[in-house]
Tab-separated table of C-alpha atoms in Angstrom:
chain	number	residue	atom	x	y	z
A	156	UNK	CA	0.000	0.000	0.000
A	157	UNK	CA	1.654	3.657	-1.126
A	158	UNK	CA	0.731	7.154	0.118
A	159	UNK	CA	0.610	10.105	-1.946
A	160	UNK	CA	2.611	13.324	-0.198
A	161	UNK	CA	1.888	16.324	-2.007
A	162	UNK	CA	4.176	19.547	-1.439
A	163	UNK	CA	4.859	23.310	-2.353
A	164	UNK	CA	8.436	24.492	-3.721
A	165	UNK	CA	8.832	27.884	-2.163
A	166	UNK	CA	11.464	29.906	-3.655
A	167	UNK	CA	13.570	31.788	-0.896
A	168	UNK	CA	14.817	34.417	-3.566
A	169	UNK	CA	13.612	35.585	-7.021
A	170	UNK	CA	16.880	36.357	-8.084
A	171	UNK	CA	18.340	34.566	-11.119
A	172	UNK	CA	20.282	32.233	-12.007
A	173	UNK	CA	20.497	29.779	-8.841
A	174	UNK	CA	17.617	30.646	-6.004
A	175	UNK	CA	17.048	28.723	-3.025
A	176	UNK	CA	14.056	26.918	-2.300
A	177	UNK	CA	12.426	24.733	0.712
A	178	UNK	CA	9.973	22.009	0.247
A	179	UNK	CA	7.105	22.056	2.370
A	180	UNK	CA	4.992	18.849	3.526
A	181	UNK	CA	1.374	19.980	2.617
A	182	UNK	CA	-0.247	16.371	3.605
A	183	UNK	CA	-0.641	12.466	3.230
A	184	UNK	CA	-3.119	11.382	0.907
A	185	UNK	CA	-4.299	7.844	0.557
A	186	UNK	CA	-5.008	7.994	-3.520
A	187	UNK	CA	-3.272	10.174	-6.023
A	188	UNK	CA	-6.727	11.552	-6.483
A	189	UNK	CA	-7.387	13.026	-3.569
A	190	UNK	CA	-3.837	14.650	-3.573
A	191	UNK	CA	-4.654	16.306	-6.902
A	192	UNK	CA	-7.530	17.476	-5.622
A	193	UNK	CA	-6.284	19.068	-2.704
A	194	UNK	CA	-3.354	20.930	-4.835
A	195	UNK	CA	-5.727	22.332	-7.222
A	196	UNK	CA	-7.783	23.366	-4.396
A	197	UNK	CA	-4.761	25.579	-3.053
A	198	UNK	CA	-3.987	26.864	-6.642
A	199	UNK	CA	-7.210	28.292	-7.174
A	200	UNK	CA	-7.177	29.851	-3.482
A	201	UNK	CA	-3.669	31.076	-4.407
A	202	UNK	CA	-4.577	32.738	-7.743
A	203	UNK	CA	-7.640	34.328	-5.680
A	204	UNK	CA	-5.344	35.924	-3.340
A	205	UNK	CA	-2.968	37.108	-6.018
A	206	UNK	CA	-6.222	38.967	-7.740
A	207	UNK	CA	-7.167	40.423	-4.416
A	208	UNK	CA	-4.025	42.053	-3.612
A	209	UNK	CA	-3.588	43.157	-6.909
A	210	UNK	CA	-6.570	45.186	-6.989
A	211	UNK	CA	-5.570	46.664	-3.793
A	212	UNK	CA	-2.187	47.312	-5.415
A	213	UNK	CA	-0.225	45.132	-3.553
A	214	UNK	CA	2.542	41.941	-4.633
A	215	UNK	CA	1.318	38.668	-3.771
A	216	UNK	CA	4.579	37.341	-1.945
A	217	UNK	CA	2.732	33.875	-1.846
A	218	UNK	CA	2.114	33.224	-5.273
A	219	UNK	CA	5.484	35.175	-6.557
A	220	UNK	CA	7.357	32.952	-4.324
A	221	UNK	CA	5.700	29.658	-5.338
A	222	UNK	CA	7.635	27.821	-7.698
A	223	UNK	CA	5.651	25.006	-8.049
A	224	UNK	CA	4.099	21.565	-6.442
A	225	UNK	CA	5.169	17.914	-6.670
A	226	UNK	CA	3.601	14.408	-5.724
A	227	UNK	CA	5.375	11.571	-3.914
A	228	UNK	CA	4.111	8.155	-4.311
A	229	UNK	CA	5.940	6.503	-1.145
A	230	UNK	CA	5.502	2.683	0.145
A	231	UNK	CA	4.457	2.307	3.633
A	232	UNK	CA	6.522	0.147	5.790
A	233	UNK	CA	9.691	0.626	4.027
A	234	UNK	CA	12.620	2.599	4.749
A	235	UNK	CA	12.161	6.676	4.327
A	236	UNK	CA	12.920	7.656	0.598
A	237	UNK	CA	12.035	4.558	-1.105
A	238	UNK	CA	9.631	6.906	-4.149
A	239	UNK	CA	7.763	4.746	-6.374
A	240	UNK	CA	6.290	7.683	-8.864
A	241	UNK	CA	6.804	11.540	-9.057
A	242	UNK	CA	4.670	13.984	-10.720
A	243	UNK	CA	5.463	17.829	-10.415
A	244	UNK	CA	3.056	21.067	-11.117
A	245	UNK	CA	4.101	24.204	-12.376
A	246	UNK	CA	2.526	26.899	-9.414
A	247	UNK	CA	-0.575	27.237	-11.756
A	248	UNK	CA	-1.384	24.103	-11.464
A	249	UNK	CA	-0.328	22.389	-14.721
A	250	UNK	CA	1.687	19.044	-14.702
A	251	UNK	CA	5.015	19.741	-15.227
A	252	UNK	CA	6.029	16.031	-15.962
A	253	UNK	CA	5.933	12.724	-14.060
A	254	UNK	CA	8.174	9.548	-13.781
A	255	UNK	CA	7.411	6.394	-12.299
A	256	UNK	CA	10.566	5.032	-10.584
A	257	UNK	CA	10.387	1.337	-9.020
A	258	UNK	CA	7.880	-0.839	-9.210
A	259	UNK	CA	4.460	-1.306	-6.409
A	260	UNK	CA	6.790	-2.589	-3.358
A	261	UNK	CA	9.350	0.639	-3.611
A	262	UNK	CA	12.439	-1.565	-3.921
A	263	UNK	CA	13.323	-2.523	-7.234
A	264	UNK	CA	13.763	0.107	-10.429
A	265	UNK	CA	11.949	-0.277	-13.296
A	266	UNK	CA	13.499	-0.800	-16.397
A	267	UNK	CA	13.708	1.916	-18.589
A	268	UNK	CA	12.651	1.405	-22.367
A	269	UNK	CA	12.854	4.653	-23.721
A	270	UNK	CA	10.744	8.373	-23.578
A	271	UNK	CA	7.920	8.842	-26.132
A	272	UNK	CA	9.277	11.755	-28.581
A	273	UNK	CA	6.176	13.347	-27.773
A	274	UNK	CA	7.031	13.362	-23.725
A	275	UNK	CA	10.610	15.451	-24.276
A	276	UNK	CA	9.317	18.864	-23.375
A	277	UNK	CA	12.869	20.610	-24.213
A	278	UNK	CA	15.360	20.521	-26.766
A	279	UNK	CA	19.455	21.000	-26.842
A	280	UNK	CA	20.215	24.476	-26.084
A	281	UNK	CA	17.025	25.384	-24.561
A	282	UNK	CA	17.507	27.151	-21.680
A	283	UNK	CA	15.827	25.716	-18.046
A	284	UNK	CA	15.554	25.668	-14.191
A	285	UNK	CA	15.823	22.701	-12.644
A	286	UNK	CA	15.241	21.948	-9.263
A	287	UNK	CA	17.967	19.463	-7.218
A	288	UNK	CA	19.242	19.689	-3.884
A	289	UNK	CA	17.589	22.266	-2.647
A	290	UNK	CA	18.080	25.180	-5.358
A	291	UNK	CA	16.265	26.240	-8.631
A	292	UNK	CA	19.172	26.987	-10.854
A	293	UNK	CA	18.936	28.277	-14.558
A	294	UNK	CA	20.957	25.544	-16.711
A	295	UNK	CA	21.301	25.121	-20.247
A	296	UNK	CA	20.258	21.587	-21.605
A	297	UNK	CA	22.968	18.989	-23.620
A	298	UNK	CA	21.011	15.939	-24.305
A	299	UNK	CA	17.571	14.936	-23.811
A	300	UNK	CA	16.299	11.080	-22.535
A	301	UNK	CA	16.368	8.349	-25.148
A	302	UNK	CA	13.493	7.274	-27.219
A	303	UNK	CA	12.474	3.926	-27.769
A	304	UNK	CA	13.993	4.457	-31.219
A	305	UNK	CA	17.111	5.090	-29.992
A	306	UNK	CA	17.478	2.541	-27.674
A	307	UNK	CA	16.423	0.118	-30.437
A	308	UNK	CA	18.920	1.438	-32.893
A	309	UNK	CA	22.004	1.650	-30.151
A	310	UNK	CA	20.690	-2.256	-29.110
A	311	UNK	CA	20.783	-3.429	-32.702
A	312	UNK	CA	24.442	-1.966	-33.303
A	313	UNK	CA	25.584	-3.578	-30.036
A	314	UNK	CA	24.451	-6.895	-30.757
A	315	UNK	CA	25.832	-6.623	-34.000
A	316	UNK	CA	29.373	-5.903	-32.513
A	317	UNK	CA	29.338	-8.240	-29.864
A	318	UNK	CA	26.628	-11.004	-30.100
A	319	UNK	CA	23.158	-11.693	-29.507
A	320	UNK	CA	21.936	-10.556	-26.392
A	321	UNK	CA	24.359	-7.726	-25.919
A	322	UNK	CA	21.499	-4.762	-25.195
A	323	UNK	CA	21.926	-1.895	-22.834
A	324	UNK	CA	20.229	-2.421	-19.619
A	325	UNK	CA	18.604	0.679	-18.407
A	326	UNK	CA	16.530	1.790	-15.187
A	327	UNK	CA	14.232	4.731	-14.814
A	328	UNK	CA	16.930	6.230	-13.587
A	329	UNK	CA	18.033	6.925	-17.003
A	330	UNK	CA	14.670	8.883	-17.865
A	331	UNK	CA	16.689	11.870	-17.721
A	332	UNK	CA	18.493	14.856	-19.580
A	333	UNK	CA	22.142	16.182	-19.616
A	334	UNK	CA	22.514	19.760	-18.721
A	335	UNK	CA	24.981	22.451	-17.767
A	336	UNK	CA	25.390	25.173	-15.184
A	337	UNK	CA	27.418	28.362	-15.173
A	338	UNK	CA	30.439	27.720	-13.213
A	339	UNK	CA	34.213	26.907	-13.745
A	340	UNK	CA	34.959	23.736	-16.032
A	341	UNK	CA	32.731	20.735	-15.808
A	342	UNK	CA	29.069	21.415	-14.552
A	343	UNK	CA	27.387	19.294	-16.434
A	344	UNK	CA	24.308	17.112	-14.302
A	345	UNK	CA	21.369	14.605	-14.939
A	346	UNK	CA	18.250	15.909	-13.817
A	347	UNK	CA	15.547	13.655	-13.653
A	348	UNK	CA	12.767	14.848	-15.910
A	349	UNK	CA	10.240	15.684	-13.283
A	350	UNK	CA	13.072	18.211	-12.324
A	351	UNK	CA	13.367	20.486	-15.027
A	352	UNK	CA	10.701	23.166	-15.317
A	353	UNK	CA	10.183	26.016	-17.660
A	354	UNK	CA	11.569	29.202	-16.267
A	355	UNK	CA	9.274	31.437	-14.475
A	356	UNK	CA	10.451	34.424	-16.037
A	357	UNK	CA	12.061	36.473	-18.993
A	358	UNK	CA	16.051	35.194	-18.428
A	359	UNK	CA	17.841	38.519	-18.457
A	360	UNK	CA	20.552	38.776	-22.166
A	361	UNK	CA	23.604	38.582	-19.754
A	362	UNK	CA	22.685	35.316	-18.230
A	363	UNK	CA	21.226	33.724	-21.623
A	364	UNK	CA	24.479	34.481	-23.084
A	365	UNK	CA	26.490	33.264	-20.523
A	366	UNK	CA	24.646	30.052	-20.095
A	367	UNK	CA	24.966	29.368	-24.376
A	368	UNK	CA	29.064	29.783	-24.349
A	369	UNK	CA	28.753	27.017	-21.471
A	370	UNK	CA	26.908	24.690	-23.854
A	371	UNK	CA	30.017	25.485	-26.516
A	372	UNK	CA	32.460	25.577	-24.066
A	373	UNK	CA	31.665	22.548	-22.842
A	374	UNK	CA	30.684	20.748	-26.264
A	375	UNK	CA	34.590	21.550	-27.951
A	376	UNK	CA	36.669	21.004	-24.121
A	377	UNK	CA	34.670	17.879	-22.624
A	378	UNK	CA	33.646	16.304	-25.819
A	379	UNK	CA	29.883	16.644	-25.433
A	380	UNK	CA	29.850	16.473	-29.496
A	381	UNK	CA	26.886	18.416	-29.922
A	382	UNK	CA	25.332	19.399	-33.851
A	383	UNK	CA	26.961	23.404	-33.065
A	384	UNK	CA	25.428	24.157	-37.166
A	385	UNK	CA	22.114	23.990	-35.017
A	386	UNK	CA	22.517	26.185	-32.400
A	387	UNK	CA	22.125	29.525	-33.754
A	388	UNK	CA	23.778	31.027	-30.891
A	389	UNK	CA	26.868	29.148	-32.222
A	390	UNK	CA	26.653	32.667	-34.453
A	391	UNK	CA	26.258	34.997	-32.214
A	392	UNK	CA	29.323	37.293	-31.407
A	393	UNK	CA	28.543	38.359	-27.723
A	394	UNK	CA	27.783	34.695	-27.098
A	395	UNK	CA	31.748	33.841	-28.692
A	396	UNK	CA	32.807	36.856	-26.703
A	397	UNK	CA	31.329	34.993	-23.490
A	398	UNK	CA	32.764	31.934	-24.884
A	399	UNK	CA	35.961	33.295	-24.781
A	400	UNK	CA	35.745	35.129	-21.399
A	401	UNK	CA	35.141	31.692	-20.065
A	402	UNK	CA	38.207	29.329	-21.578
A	403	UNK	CA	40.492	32.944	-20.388
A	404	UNK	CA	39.057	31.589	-16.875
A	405	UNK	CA	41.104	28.157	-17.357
A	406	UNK	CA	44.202	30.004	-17.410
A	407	UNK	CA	43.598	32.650	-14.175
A	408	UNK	CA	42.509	29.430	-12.425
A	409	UNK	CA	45.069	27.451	-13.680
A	410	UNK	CA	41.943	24.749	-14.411
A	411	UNK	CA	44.116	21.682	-15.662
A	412	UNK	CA	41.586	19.346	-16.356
A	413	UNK	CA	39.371	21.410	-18.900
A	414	UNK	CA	43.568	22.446	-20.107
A	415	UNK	CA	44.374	18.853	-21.020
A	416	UNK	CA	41.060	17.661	-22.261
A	417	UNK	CA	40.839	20.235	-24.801
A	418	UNK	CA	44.704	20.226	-25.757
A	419	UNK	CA	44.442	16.241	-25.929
A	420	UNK	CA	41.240	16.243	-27.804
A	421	UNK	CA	40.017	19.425	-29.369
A	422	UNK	CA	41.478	20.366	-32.702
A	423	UNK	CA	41.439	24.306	-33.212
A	424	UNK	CA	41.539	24.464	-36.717
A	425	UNK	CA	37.816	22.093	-36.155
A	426	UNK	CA	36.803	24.832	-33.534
A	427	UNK	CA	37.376	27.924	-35.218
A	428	UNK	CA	36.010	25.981	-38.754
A	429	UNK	CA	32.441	25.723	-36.667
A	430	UNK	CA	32.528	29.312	-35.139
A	431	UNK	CA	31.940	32.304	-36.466
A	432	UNK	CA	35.346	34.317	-34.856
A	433	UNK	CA	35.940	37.645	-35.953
A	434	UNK	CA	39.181	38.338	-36.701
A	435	UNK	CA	39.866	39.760	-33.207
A	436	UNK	CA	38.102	36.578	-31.558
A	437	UNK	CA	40.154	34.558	-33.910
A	438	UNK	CA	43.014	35.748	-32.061
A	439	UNK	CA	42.092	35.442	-29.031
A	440	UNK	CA	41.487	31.561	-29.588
A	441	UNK	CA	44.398	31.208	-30.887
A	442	UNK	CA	46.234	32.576	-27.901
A	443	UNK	CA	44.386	30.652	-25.717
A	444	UNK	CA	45.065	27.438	-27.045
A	445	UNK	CA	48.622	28.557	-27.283
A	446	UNK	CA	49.136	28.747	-23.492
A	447	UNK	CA	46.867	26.218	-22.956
A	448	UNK	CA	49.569	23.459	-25.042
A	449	UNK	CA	52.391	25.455	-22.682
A	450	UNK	CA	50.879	25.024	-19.525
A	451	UNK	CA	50.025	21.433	-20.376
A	452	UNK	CA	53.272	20.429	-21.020
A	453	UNK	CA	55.200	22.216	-18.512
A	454	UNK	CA	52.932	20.272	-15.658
A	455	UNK	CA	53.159	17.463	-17.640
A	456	UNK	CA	57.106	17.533	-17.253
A	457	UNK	CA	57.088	18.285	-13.812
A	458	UNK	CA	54.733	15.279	-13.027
């Protein structure tokens, strides 16, 4: 037998591009129906008092600060945590996406067989906020979940490389996307899809921009190999200029790791072939690289 625990995500901040959030326990429901129920109940009462105070010209720090609602399927009589299905809202009430993880006991995963085509919400280079460990941060996503195409088509090549038999195995784990954070060097994650929402609000040019040159940055220096001809950002000189603010970052910080993968792996001539550099950007790559290769090898010989 499972309970349903339905809860709020309050945002602590409104402030873009990571805000911190708290979950809050709203009830235990004994069908998913009666959970539904009860959180469209407190939508409409929430969009009620955002009308009132707006007629007495006031903000409506409840609804502004509601990011959204989620349900918990949970086993009784096993250990805390053990989630059988998730389903999040957006704060109005819509479902945002759901996932069922293991199967009626809350102990085994379920094997994963692919996501409909018409289930991915999101698309490479769209940009998101997804909810994990206790923020809502603005990320930029890679790679969405597999379809049962795919899976079929990667199965088919494996078992004709290595036998009969030879198949991925996958849990519901894998229902998920590949996306990227600002931040030094490798930030890339795998949010579940019942964690990635639509953002709330307009993204502000500066942190759009920002978040695009980490998609390229990370796509030529950690070999994320994505199509760049289809990101029309890829084009974009303030997003190149961003690009290039953030590989100048590997050399203040000295960041060896993003150094070595790109000087062992990337080819510039291949990453200034699918950029459109100015001349002066041009440069600038080029320099980069340069002292990339030097610090490289001078660690290298000191190792």
């Amino acid at each position: 037998m499972g309970v349903f625990e339905l809860n709020r995500i309050c945002l602590e901040t409104l402030r873009y591009p990571s805000r911190k959030v708290r979950v809050t326990e709203l009830g235990l429901y004994s069908t998913f129906e009666n959970a539904y129920e009860k959180l469209q109940e407190l939508v409409v009462e929430s969009k009620k008092e955002k009308e009132e105070c707006e007629k007495e010209g006031d903000k409506d720090y409840a609804y502004a600060f509601t990011f959204g609602y989620s349900i918990h399927e949970k086993q009784l009589d096993v250990l805390y945590g053990d989630t059988i299905s998730v389903r999040t809202y957006t704060r109005d009430g819509t479902l945002n996406d759901e996932c069922i993880w293991k199967d009626e006991k809350g102990t085994d995963l379920l094997p994963f067989y692919g996501r409909p085509k018409e289930k991915i919400r999101f698309k490479a280079g769209d940009i998101v906020e997804v909810f994990m460990y206790g923020n809502v941060e603005l990320s930029i996503i890679s790679s969405l979940p597999w379809t049962p195409q795919e899976i079929e088509k990667r199965n088919k090549k494996l078992e004709e490389k290595h036998g009969k038999g030879y198949t991925l195995t996958l849990d519901s784990t894998d229902d998920c996307y590949l996306a990227h954070s600002l931040g030094l060097g490798n930030t890339h994650f795998h949010p579940s899809c019942t964690d990635i929402f639509a953002p709330l609000k307009k993204i502000p040019a500066t942190i759009r921009r920002k978040l695009q040159a980490k998609l390229l940055e990370e796509s030529f220096t950690f070999g994320y190999s994505l199509q760049i001809s289809e990101l029309p950002f890829s084009k974009d000189a303030k997003v190149l200029d961003e690009l290039l603010n953030g590989w100048d970052k590997f050399i203040e910080a000295k960041y060896y790791t993003g150094m070595e993968c790109l000087v062992d792996y990337g080819n510039p001539d291949n990453i200034k072939a699918q950029l459109d550099f100015s001349k002066e950007q041009s440069q600038r790559f080029e320099h980069f690289f340069d002292v990339c290769v030097r610090l490289v090898n001078e660690k290298r010989k000191n190792v």
